[in-house]
GROMACS .gro file of C-alpha atoms in nm:
model
  468
    1UNK     CA    1   4.631   2.548   1.754
    2UNK     CA    2   4.295   2.434   1.853
    3UNK     CA    3   4.292   2.366   2.190
    4UNK     CA    4   4.528   2.363   2.537
    5UNK     CA    5   4.685   2.164   2.814
    6UNK     CA    6   4.565   2.231   3.126
    7UNK     CA    7   4.641   2.080   3.404
    8UNK     CA    8   4.739   1.732   3.170
    9UNK     CA    9   4.433   1.741   3.000
   10UNK     CA   10   4.316   1.880   2.661
   11UNK     CA   11   4.103   2.165   2.609
   12UNK     CA   12   3.893   2.303   2.322
   13UNK     CA   13   3.966   2.648   2.245
   14UNK     CA   14   3.570   2.624   2.040
   15UNK     CA   15   3.429   2.475   2.363
   16UNK     CA   16   3.612   2.686   2.610
   17UNK     CA   17   3.478   3.004   2.393
   18UNK     CA   18   3.160   2.860   2.388
   19UNK     CA   19   3.162   2.810   2.735
   20UNK     CA   20   3.273   3.195   2.839
   21UNK     CA   21   3.013   3.304   2.615
   22UNK     CA   22   2.725   3.167   2.763
   23UNK     CA   23   2.853   3.185   3.109
   24UNK     CA   24   2.895   3.640   2.967
   25UNK     CA   25   2.495   3.572   2.843
   26UNK     CA   26   2.368   3.348   3.117
   27UNK     CA   27   2.524   3.693   3.365
   28UNK     CA   28   2.350   3.955   3.167
   29UNK     CA   29   2.080   3.825   3.110
   30UNK     CA   30   1.997   3.842   3.453
   31UNK     CA   31   2.172   4.129   3.494
   32UNK     CA   32   1.978   4.323   3.304
   33UNK     CA   33   1.617   4.148   3.353
   34UNK     CA   34   1.734   4.236   3.726
   35UNK     CA   35   1.758   4.584   3.655
   36UNK     CA   36   1.393   4.622   3.445
   37UNK     CA   37   1.299   4.475   3.749
   38UNK     CA   38   1.406   4.730   3.928
   39UNK     CA   39   1.337   4.988   3.677
   40UNK     CA   40   0.977   4.890   3.662
   41UNK     CA   41   0.932   4.937   4.050
   42UNK     CA   42   0.868   4.501   4.017
   43UNK     CA   43   1.207   4.389   4.237
   44UNK     CA   44   1.473   4.603   4.411
   45UNK     CA   45   1.796   4.489   4.552
   46UNK     CA   46   2.114   4.697   4.660
   47UNK     CA   47   2.308   4.635   4.295
   48UNK     CA   48   2.659   4.476   4.410
   49UNK     CA   49   2.369   4.167   4.558
   50UNK     CA   50   2.272   4.192   4.187
   51UNK     CA   51   2.628   4.088   4.079
   52UNK     CA   52   2.681   3.904   4.344
   53UNK     CA   53   2.364   3.697   4.232
   54UNK     CA   54   2.381   3.701   3.821
   55UNK     CA   55   2.719   3.596   3.906
   56UNK     CA   56   2.625   3.260   4.141
   57UNK     CA   57   2.347   3.214   3.850
   58UNK     CA   58   2.571   3.170   3.512
   59UNK     CA   59   2.792   2.948   3.743
   60UNK     CA   60   2.493   2.679   3.827
   61UNK     CA   61   2.352   2.679   3.566
   62UNK     CA   62   2.719   2.672   3.350
   63UNK     CA   63   2.770   2.339   3.578
   64UNK     CA   64   2.395   2.264   3.489
   65UNK     CA   65   2.507   2.246   3.121
   66UNK     CA   66   2.863   2.017   3.177
   67UNK     CA   67   2.674   1.805   3.390
   68UNK     CA   68   2.401   1.719   3.123
   69UNK     CA   69   2.761   1.717   2.826
   70UNK     CA   70   2.506   1.988   2.711
   71UNK     CA   71   2.859   2.056   2.453
   72UNK     CA   72   2.969   1.766   2.298
   73UNK     CA   73   2.625   1.569   2.286
   74UNK     CA   74   2.525   1.888   2.100
   75UNK     CA   75   2.652   1.796   1.789
   76UNK     CA   76   2.473   1.475   1.716
   77UNK     CA   77   2.123   1.624   1.822
   78UNK     CA   78   1.906   1.760   1.637
   79UNK     CA   79   1.681   2.094   1.747
   80UNK     CA   80   1.457   1.905   2.004
   81UNK     CA   81   1.700   1.724   2.142
   82UNK     CA   82   1.932   2.073   2.265
   83UNK     CA   83   1.595   2.140   2.351
   84UNK     CA   84   1.550   1.901   2.594
   85UNK     CA   85   1.908   1.865   2.741
   86UNK     CA   86   1.931   2.232   2.752
   87UNK     CA   87   1.595   2.275   3.035
   88UNK     CA   88   1.661   1.922   3.164
   89UNK     CA   89   2.035   2.110   3.210
   90UNK     CA   90   1.887   2.482   3.336
   91UNK     CA   91   1.523   2.361   3.446
   92UNK     CA   92   1.575   2.059   3.667
   93UNK     CA   93   2.039   2.083   3.738
   94UNK     CA   94   2.017   2.412   3.757
   95UNK     CA   95   1.746   2.390   3.978
   96UNK     CA   96   1.861   2.206   4.221
   97UNK     CA   97   2.222   2.374   4.239
   98UNK     CA   98   2.039   2.722   4.248
   99UNK     CA   99   1.788   2.619   4.506
  100UNK     CA  100   2.047   2.442   4.753
  101UNK     CA  101   2.238   2.777   4.659
  102UNK     CA  102   1.983   3.015   4.786
  103UNK     CA  103   1.944   2.779   5.131
  104UNK     CA  104   2.280   2.876   5.179
  105UNK     CA  105   2.305   3.231   5.087
  106UNK     CA  106   1.966   3.380   5.141
  107UNK     CA  107   2.051   3.696   5.016
  108UNK     CA  108   2.127   3.592   4.630
  109UNK     CA  109   1.790   3.500   4.621
  110UNK     CA  110   1.595   3.723   4.341
  111UNK     CA  111   1.249   3.531   4.408
  112UNK     CA  112   1.071   3.282   4.248
  113UNK     CA  113   0.921   3.422   4.027
  114UNK     CA  114   1.279   3.679   3.832
  115UNK     CA  115   1.412   3.260   3.866
  116UNK     CA  116   1.163   3.147   3.664
  117UNK     CA  117   1.195   3.418   3.348
  118UNK     CA  118   1.563   3.426   3.372
  119UNK     CA  119   1.581   3.045   3.315
  120UNK     CA  120   1.327   3.107   3.061
  121UNK     CA  121   1.536   3.330   2.861
  122UNK     CA  122   1.816   3.211   2.894
  123UNK     CA  123   1.719   2.920   2.779
  124UNK     CA  124   1.640   3.021   2.431
  125UNK     CA  125   1.899   3.233   2.453
  126UNK     CA  126   2.159   3.013   2.428
  127UNK     CA  127   2.005   2.773   2.207
  128UNK     CA  128   2.018   3.031   1.949
  129UNK     CA  129   2.421   3.062   2.070
  130UNK     CA  130   2.463   2.706   1.989
  131UNK     CA  131   2.345   2.660   1.674
  132UNK     CA  132   2.517   3.013   1.542
  133UNK     CA  133   2.850   2.802   1.667
  134UNK     CA  134   2.757   2.523   1.527
  135UNK     CA  135   2.742   2.643   1.177
  136UNK     CA  136   3.050   2.858   1.226
  137UNK     CA  137   3.264   2.552   1.437
  138UNK     CA  138   3.175   2.319   1.119
  139UNK     CA  139   3.185   2.629   0.884
  140UNK     CA  140   3.529   2.566   0.582
  141UNK     CA  141   3.735   2.890   0.731
  142UNK     CA  142   3.708   2.743   1.132
  143UNK     CA  143   3.802   2.388   1.052
  144UNK     CA  144   4.178   2.217   1.114
  145UNK     CA  145   4.249   1.983   0.801
  146UNK     CA  146   4.419   1.716   0.878
  147UNK     CA  147   4.660   1.504   0.672
  148UNK     CA  148   4.662   1.109   0.770
  149UNK     CA  149   4.996   0.973   0.718
  150UNK     CA  150   4.896   0.607   0.684
  151UNK     CA  151   4.660   0.407   0.555
  152UNK     CA  152   4.655   0.136   0.731
  153UNK     CA  153   4.432  -0.083   1.048
  154UNK     CA  154   4.600   0.247   1.271
  155UNK     CA  155   4.453   0.515   0.994
  156UNK     CA  156   4.156   0.292   0.869
  157UNK     CA  157   4.077   0.298   1.287
  158UNK     CA  158   4.122   0.729   1.281
  159UNK     CA  159   3.927   0.725   0.998
  160UNK     CA  160   3.696   0.540   1.174
  161UNK     CA  161   3.678   0.758   1.501
  162UNK     CA  162   3.687   1.097   1.293
  163UNK     CA  163   3.338   0.968   1.152
  164UNK     CA  164   3.206   0.917   1.468
  165UNK     CA  165   3.356   1.216   1.675
  166UNK     CA  166   3.593   1.417   1.556
  167UNK     CA  167   3.381   1.627   1.358
  168UNK     CA  168   3.222   1.736   1.618
  169UNK     CA  169   3.600   1.902   1.779
  170UNK     CA  170   3.607   2.089   1.424
  171UNK     CA  171   3.851   1.884   1.261
  172UNK     CA  172   3.851   1.789   0.876
  173UNK     CA  173   4.026   1.485   0.785
  174UNK     CA  174   4.093   1.539   0.379
  175UNK     CA  175   4.220   1.180   0.349
  176UNK     CA  176   4.510   0.981   0.380
  177UNK     CA  177   4.856   0.932   0.205
  178UNK     CA  178   4.980   0.561   0.162
  179UNK     CA  179   5.335   0.453   0.339
  180UNK     CA  180   5.255   0.091   0.208
  181UNK     CA  181   5.171  -0.088  -0.039
  182UNK     CA  182   4.867  -0.273   0.203
  183UNK     CA  183   4.638  -0.128   0.307
  184UNK     CA  184   4.320  -0.077   0.507
  185UNK     CA  185   4.138   0.233   0.428
  186UNK     CA  186   3.933   0.271   0.134
  187UNK     CA  187   4.038   0.351  -0.177
  188UNK     CA  188   3.842   0.705  -0.200
  189UNK     CA  189   4.093   0.832   0.066
  190UNK     CA  190   4.415   0.706  -0.036
  191UNK     CA  191   4.600   1.067  -0.159
  192UNK     CA  192   4.816   1.043  -0.397
  193UNK     CA  193   5.199   1.110  -0.291
  194UNK     CA  194   5.322   1.429  -0.294
  195UNK     CA  195   5.557   1.567  -0.494
  196UNK     CA  196   5.648   1.842  -0.248
  197UNK     CA  197   5.478   1.785   0.110
  198UNK     CA  198   5.490   2.114   0.190
  199UNK     CA  199   5.333   2.279  -0.111
  200UNK     CA  200   5.059   2.062  -0.097
  201UNK     CA  201   4.981   2.128   0.251
  202UNK     CA  202   4.966   2.452   0.121
  203UNK     CA  203   4.735   2.453  -0.115
  204UNK     CA  204   4.468   2.255   0.028
  205UNK     CA  205   4.480   2.433   0.346
  206UNK     CA  206   4.627   2.159   0.579
  207UNK     CA  207   4.702   2.266   0.932
  208UNK     CA  208   4.825   1.910   1.109
  209UNK     CA  209   4.969   1.603   0.984
  210UNK     CA  210   4.917   1.250   1.170
  211UNK     CA  211   5.151   0.986   1.185
  212UNK     CA  212   4.966   0.721   1.208
  213UNK     CA  213   5.237   0.443   1.044
  214UNK     CA  214   5.155   0.036   1.231
  215UNK     CA  215   5.521  -0.034   1.348
  216UNK     CA  216   5.552  -0.331   1.154
  217UNK     CA  217   5.656  -0.045   0.867
  218UNK     CA  218   6.000  -0.099   0.832
  219UNK     CA  219   6.030  -0.474   0.724
  220UNK     CA  220   5.731  -0.470   0.529
  221UNK     CA  221   5.841  -0.158   0.296
  222UNK     CA  222   5.670   0.175   0.434
  223UNK     CA  223   5.837   0.484   0.426
  224UNK     CA  224   5.909   0.843   0.630
  225UNK     CA  225   5.996   1.146   0.488
  226UNK     CA  226   6.190   1.257   0.692
  227UNK     CA  227   6.349   1.581   0.530
  228UNK     CA  228   5.974   1.658   0.420
  229UNK     CA  229   5.791   1.709   0.754
  230UNK     CA  230   6.099   1.841   0.932
  231UNK     CA  231   6.000   2.129   0.632
  232UNK     CA  232   5.657   2.120   0.691
  233UNK     CA  233   5.688   2.143   1.126
  234UNK     CA  234   5.947   2.407   1.051
  235UNK     CA  235   5.754   2.618   0.836
  236UNK     CA  236   5.408   2.629   1.061
  237UNK     CA  237   5.236   2.332   0.969
  238UNK     CA  238   5.197   2.009   1.294
  239UNK     CA  239   5.331   1.724   1.206
  240UNK     CA  240   5.178   1.546   1.496
  241UNK     CA  241   5.270   1.154   1.601
  242UNK     CA  242   4.954   0.956   1.551
  243UNK     CA  243   4.939   0.812   1.911
  244UNK     CA  244   4.923   1.195   2.084
  245UNK     CA  245   4.654   1.344   1.835
  246UNK     CA  246   4.474   0.985   1.898
  247UNK     CA  247   4.459   1.091   2.340
  248UNK     CA  248   4.472   1.475   2.236
  249UNK     CA  249   4.127   1.430   2.018
  250UNK     CA  250   3.918   1.148   2.175
  251UNK     CA  251   4.115   1.155   2.589
  252UNK     CA  252   4.237   0.826   2.555
  253UNK     CA  253   4.472   0.616   2.482
  254UNK     CA  254   4.440   0.353   2.109
  255UNK     CA  255   4.539   0.040   2.263
  256UNK     CA  256   4.673  -0.132   2.010
  257UNK     CA  257   4.977   0.136   1.922
  258UNK     CA  258   5.126   0.173   2.248
  259UNK     CA  259   5.398   0.052   2.395
  260UNK     CA  260   5.609   0.040   2.661
  261UNK     CA  261   5.830   0.341   2.597
  262UNK     CA  262   5.488   0.528   2.536
  263UNK     CA  263   5.454   0.489   2.994
  264UNK     CA  264   5.883   0.513   3.043
  265UNK     CA  265   5.927   0.850   2.799
  266UNK     CA  266   5.558   1.022   2.837
  267UNK     CA  267   5.501   1.339   3.020
  268UNK     CA  268   5.225   1.253   3.229
  269UNK     CA  269   5.228   0.808   3.442
  270UNK     CA  270   5.452   1.076   3.720
  271UNK     CA  271   5.281   0.982   4.113
  272UNK     CA  272   5.313   1.241   4.353
  273UNK     CA  273   5.326   1.259   4.703
  274UNK     CA  274   5.168   1.615   4.739
  275UNK     CA  275   4.884   1.500   4.502
  276UNK     CA  276   4.817   1.245   4.684
  277UNK     CA  277   4.777   1.372   5.022
  278UNK     CA  278   4.543   1.663   4.811
  279UNK     CA  279   4.328   1.398   4.681
  280UNK     CA  280   4.285   1.203   5.015
  281UNK     CA  281   4.177   1.512   5.160
  282UNK     CA  282   3.919   1.626   4.882
  283UNK     CA  283   3.804   1.233   4.929
  284UNK     CA  284   3.737   1.210   5.309
  285UNK     CA  285   3.538   1.598   5.259
  286UNK     CA  286   3.323   1.510   4.941
  287UNK     CA  287   3.255   1.114   5.131
  288UNK     CA  288   3.173   1.287   5.432
  289UNK     CA  289   2.970   1.499   5.315
  290UNK     CA  290   2.824   1.266   5.127
  291UNK     CA  291   2.707   1.077   5.420
  292UNK     CA  292   2.519   1.344   5.528
  293UNK     CA  293   2.322   1.397   5.262
  294UNK     CA  294   2.269   1.037   5.097
  295UNK     CA  295   2.154   0.912   5.455
  296UNK     CA  296   1.785   0.929   5.433
  297UNK     CA  297   1.836   0.797   5.121
  298UNK     CA  298   2.018   0.483   5.243
  299UNK     CA  299   1.803   0.451   5.525
  300UNK     CA  300   1.551   0.434   5.281
  301UNK     CA  301   1.738   0.196   4.981
  302UNK     CA  302   1.847  -0.075   5.346
  303UNK     CA  303   1.409  -0.065   5.410
  304UNK     CA  304   1.366  -0.128   5.004
  305UNK     CA  305   1.601  -0.431   4.962
  306UNK     CA  306   1.396  -0.604   5.313
  307UNK     CA  307   1.075  -0.571   5.207
  308UNK     CA  308   1.113  -0.716   4.873
  309UNK     CA  309   1.374  -0.974   4.889
  310UNK     CA  310   1.465  -0.999   5.291
  311UNK     CA  311   1.837  -1.091   5.378
  312UNK     CA  312   2.133  -0.959   5.371
  313UNK     CA  313   2.112  -0.597   5.231
  314UNK     CA  314   2.404  -0.550   5.182
  315UNK     CA  315   2.607  -0.733   4.945
  316UNK     CA  316   3.041  -0.765   4.980
  317UNK     CA  317   3.286  -0.898   4.704
  318UNK     CA  318   3.593  -0.942   4.664
  319UNK     CA  319   3.796  -0.657   4.440
  320UNK     CA  320   4.172  -0.584   4.341
  321UNK     CA  321   4.261  -0.215   4.435
  322UNK     CA  322   4.551  -0.029   4.406
  323UNK     CA  323   4.893  -0.232   4.321
  324UNK     CA  324   4.656  -0.529   4.311
  325UNK     CA  325   4.575  -0.590   4.660
  326UNK     CA  326   4.250  -0.706   4.681
  327UNK     CA  327   3.931  -0.594   4.909
  328UNK     CA  328   3.582  -0.623   5.008
  329UNK     CA  329   3.359  -0.382   4.813
  330UNK     CA  330   2.991  -0.305   4.959
  331UNK     CA  331   2.698  -0.208   4.763
  332UNK     CA  332   2.292  -0.306   4.863
  333UNK     CA  333   2.229  -0.633   4.701
  334UNK     CA  334   2.030  -0.600   4.387
  335UNK     CA  335   1.988  -0.900   4.241
  336UNK     CA  336   1.843  -1.237   4.404
  337UNK     CA  337   2.067  -1.422   4.699
  338UNK     CA  338   2.167  -1.725   4.491
  339UNK     CA  339   2.306  -1.487   4.218
  340UNK     CA  340   2.562  -1.680   4.249
  341UNK     CA  341   2.501  -2.007   4.386
  342UNK     CA  342   2.796  -2.246   4.224
  343UNK     CA  343   3.039  -1.960   4.327
  344UNK     CA  344   3.142  -1.890   3.970
  345UNK     CA  345   3.162  -1.548   3.895
  346UNK     CA  346   2.992  -1.420   3.573
  347UNK     CA  347   2.966  -1.034   3.400
  348UNK     CA  348   2.608  -0.858   3.425
  349UNK     CA  349   2.411  -0.884   3.114
  350UNK     CA  350   2.144  -0.722   2.978
  351UNK     CA  351   1.791  -0.745   3.113
  352UNK     CA  352   1.983  -0.959   3.363
  353UNK     CA  353   1.718  -1.175   3.491
  354UNK     CA  354   1.942  -1.214   3.848
  355UNK     CA  355   1.790  -0.849   3.890
  356UNK     CA  356   1.531  -0.736   4.164
  357UNK     CA  357   1.250  -0.461   4.065
  358UNK     CA  358   1.395  -0.304   4.359
  359UNK     CA  359   1.856  -0.286   4.266
  360UNK     CA  360   1.686  -0.215   3.918
  361UNK     CA  361   1.638   0.094   3.994
  362UNK     CA  362   1.891   0.161   4.207
  363UNK     CA  363   2.119   0.045   3.993
  364UNK     CA  364   1.989   0.303   3.779
  365UNK     CA  365   2.025   0.587   3.970
  366UNK     CA  366   2.391   0.446   4.142
  367UNK     CA  367   2.225   0.408   4.492
  368UNK     CA  368   2.317   0.041   4.520
  369UNK     CA  369   2.708   0.199   4.532
  370UNK     CA  370   2.657   0.422   4.770
  371UNK     CA  371   2.756   0.180   5.050
  372UNK     CA  372   3.144   0.224   4.909
  373UNK     CA  373   3.171   0.528   5.062
  374UNK     CA  374   3.305   0.334   5.333
  375UNK     CA  375   3.519   0.164   5.139
  376UNK     CA  376   3.608   0.603   5.032
  377UNK     CA  377   3.661   0.657   5.394
  378UNK     CA  378   3.851   0.395   5.463
  379UNK     CA  379   4.097   0.506   5.198
  380UNK     CA  380   4.059   0.145   4.964
  381UNK     CA  381   3.936   0.402   4.687
  382UNK     CA  382   3.852   0.703   4.574
  383UNK     CA  383   3.615   0.975   4.486
  384UNK     CA  384   3.761   0.951   4.119
  385UNK     CA  385   3.921   0.675   3.972
  386UNK     CA  386   3.867   0.399   3.735
  387UNK     CA  387   3.606   0.122   3.840
  388UNK     CA  388   3.760  -0.164   4.035
  389UNK     CA  389   3.682  -0.459   3.865
  390UNK     CA  390   3.710  -0.921   4.062
  391UNK     CA  391   4.018  -1.057   4.069
  392UNK     CA  392   3.910  -1.378   3.864
  393UNK     CA  393   3.835  -1.203   3.612
  394UNK     CA  394   4.148  -0.949   3.635
  395UNK     CA  395   4.328  -1.269   3.629
  396UNK     CA  396   4.140  -1.305   3.267
  397UNK     CA  397   4.220  -0.976   3.134
  398UNK     CA  398   4.592  -0.953   3.271
  399UNK     CA  399   4.649  -1.224   3.014
  400UNK     CA  400   4.462  -1.116   2.684
  401UNK     CA  401   4.483  -0.745   2.718
  402UNK     CA  402   4.807  -0.547   2.745
  403UNK     CA  403   4.872  -0.354   2.962
  404UNK     CA  404   4.624  -0.393   3.173
  405UNK     CA  405   4.767  -0.437   3.504
  406UNK     CA  406   4.869  -0.062   3.434
  407UNK     CA  407   4.520   0.022   3.589
  408UNK     CA  408   4.606  -0.073   3.916
  409UNK     CA  409   4.869   0.174   3.962
  410UNK     CA  410   4.619   0.429   4.014
  411UNK     CA  411   4.368   0.394   4.350
  412UNK     CA  412   4.039   0.283   4.173
  413UNK     CA  413   3.680   0.512   4.250
  414UNK     CA  414   3.328   0.532   4.289
  415UNK     CA  415   3.326   0.722   3.944
  416UNK     CA  416   3.609   0.722   3.648
  417UNK     CA  417   3.636   0.829   3.289
  418UNK     CA  418   3.585   0.513   3.168
  419UNK     CA  419   3.281   0.482   3.356
  420UNK     CA  420   3.182   0.847   3.181
  421UNK     CA  421   3.280   0.794   2.844
  422UNK     CA  422   3.233   0.360   2.803
  423UNK     CA  423   2.883   0.187   2.815
  424UNK     CA  424   2.887  -0.106   3.064
  425UNK     CA  425   3.188  -0.346   2.990
  426UNK     CA  426   3.079  -0.734   3.078
  427UNK     CA  427   3.316  -0.845   2.828
  428UNK     CA  428   3.697  -0.917   2.766
  429UNK     CA  429   3.670  -0.695   2.464
  430UNK     CA  430   3.390  -0.401   2.718
  431UNK     CA  431   3.717  -0.423   2.954
  432UNK     CA  432   3.990  -0.312   2.633
  433UNK     CA  433   3.770  -0.075   2.534
  434UNK     CA  434   3.743   0.108   2.900
  435UNK     CA  435   4.101   0.059   2.932
  436UNK     CA  436   4.229   0.295   2.687
  437UNK     CA  437   3.991   0.587   2.888
  438UNK     CA  438   4.132   0.425   3.197
  439UNK     CA  439   4.471   0.441   3.072
  440UNK     CA  440   4.413   0.848   2.941
  441UNK     CA  441   4.322   0.913   3.397
  442UNK     CA  442   4.575   0.707   3.476
  443UNK     CA  443   4.814   0.920   3.286
  444UNK     CA  444   4.696   1.242   3.293
  445UNK     CA  445   4.476   1.271   3.623
  446UNK     CA  446   4.449   1.597   3.784
  447UNK     CA  447   4.265   1.752   4.029
  448UNK     CA  448   4.101   1.916   3.777
  449UNK     CA  449   4.030   1.592   3.604
  450UNK     CA  450   3.861   1.459   3.876
  451UNK     CA  451   3.610   1.812   3.968
  452UNK     CA  452   3.538   1.771   3.556
  453UNK     CA  453   3.484   1.382   3.602
  454UNK     CA  454   3.217   1.450   3.908
  455UNK     CA  455   3.097   1.691   3.771
  456UNK     CA  456   2.952   1.521   3.424
  457UNK     CA  457   2.833   1.235   3.601
  458UNK     CA  458   2.555   1.356   3.697
  459UNK     CA  459   2.444   1.280   3.395
  460UNK     CA  460   2.558   0.998   3.387
  461UNK     CA  461   2.333   0.917   3.719
  462UNK     CA  462   1.986   1.076   3.581
  463UNK     CA  463   1.996   0.954   3.296
  464UNK     CA  464   2.097   0.572   3.448
  465UNK     CA  465   2.417   0.516   3.171
  466UNK     CA  466   2.597   0.225   3.141
  467UNK     CA  467   2.321   0.062   3.391
  468UNK     CA  468   2.282  -0.331   3.358
   0.00000   0.00000   0.00000
């Protein structure tokens, strides 16, 4: 098994190991550099202070890597992109974090020169470590070899997702075993039906069988080798439902395969009063802190909007919140006053000519959403949750997309899992793609997952992802 489940969220062990190794390297580099400078008479600090400083240095830079998506993104990037992303994570995001930290704890500050060399040396060593990690995790000795039982649309979808994303997770899909004469996967991916499933798995080093059949298999001559699959499972080979595999590896639900029993009998989708209270306390703490920190930016943004296009500075819309209750959401106006002069709701489009120059900037930096801190304080929104949608679109989407209303059993948020993982949605198809992530969040959300989303949203803001 190459994953663990912590607070209902799947974490892949190879990347956890990499995170621990990087933290250890960062801690060691800072400690050794401090020791060297101390022995050279350049700098000196008490040993206990050095240990605390090294620990904080490693924590902040590790969070910088996580914030910039440095782990999963590296498998899709070349060396120059990996180098650039690491420098941004360490020098910019980490630099801001360390500046704030040393402002609060001056005793932990090693000095600008020492910090500079520590960050540069750490960047070079960590890049080499990641390159070595990629070679190891992609080697045949480490990858998980998976066979898919099924060759229909669901199996074809899994193969497509494998080519796009799962290779990054150390997965090798060796092919599909057809359960039905009707096939949707390419013929070169179809394997001959084995006479003995267990011996087939042993000979091909298969560690997991993923059952990805269509629901209609019984009426179309499909079959399921239950005794053979039982033997494989009892003899140490994992047998996994395709929907569970999809959720575990891709952190989203396969909407086409979701059925009511999955929601009713699954481990997730549990409402908890204690968690709701803790989340509310966290929301209030973060929103009030954000309000204080961002107050200068709020004033400057309001002034910029007013100077360019006048009043109104704020723009409000009706949105659908928890349990379908409507509320008014507030934003800094980023479009012309007559953007919807006919009163008809429209999806935002790429290069939308209704967006002003100031509006384009505050959209890219997410400054336009700062007034929603008021919605969080009021309790209509949370810091983390599915983004609230307009009632006009919700009515349409509920008719066209199954289970769309399930996202309204969780309080909407300033930032969300779908917003983090999916590009800007401006169509029914996009809404369907986002719902797959919203379903995963609704099923598995926890305070730990919320914290991870908050950290990783830094990349979305800095790189202007998902903006129109």
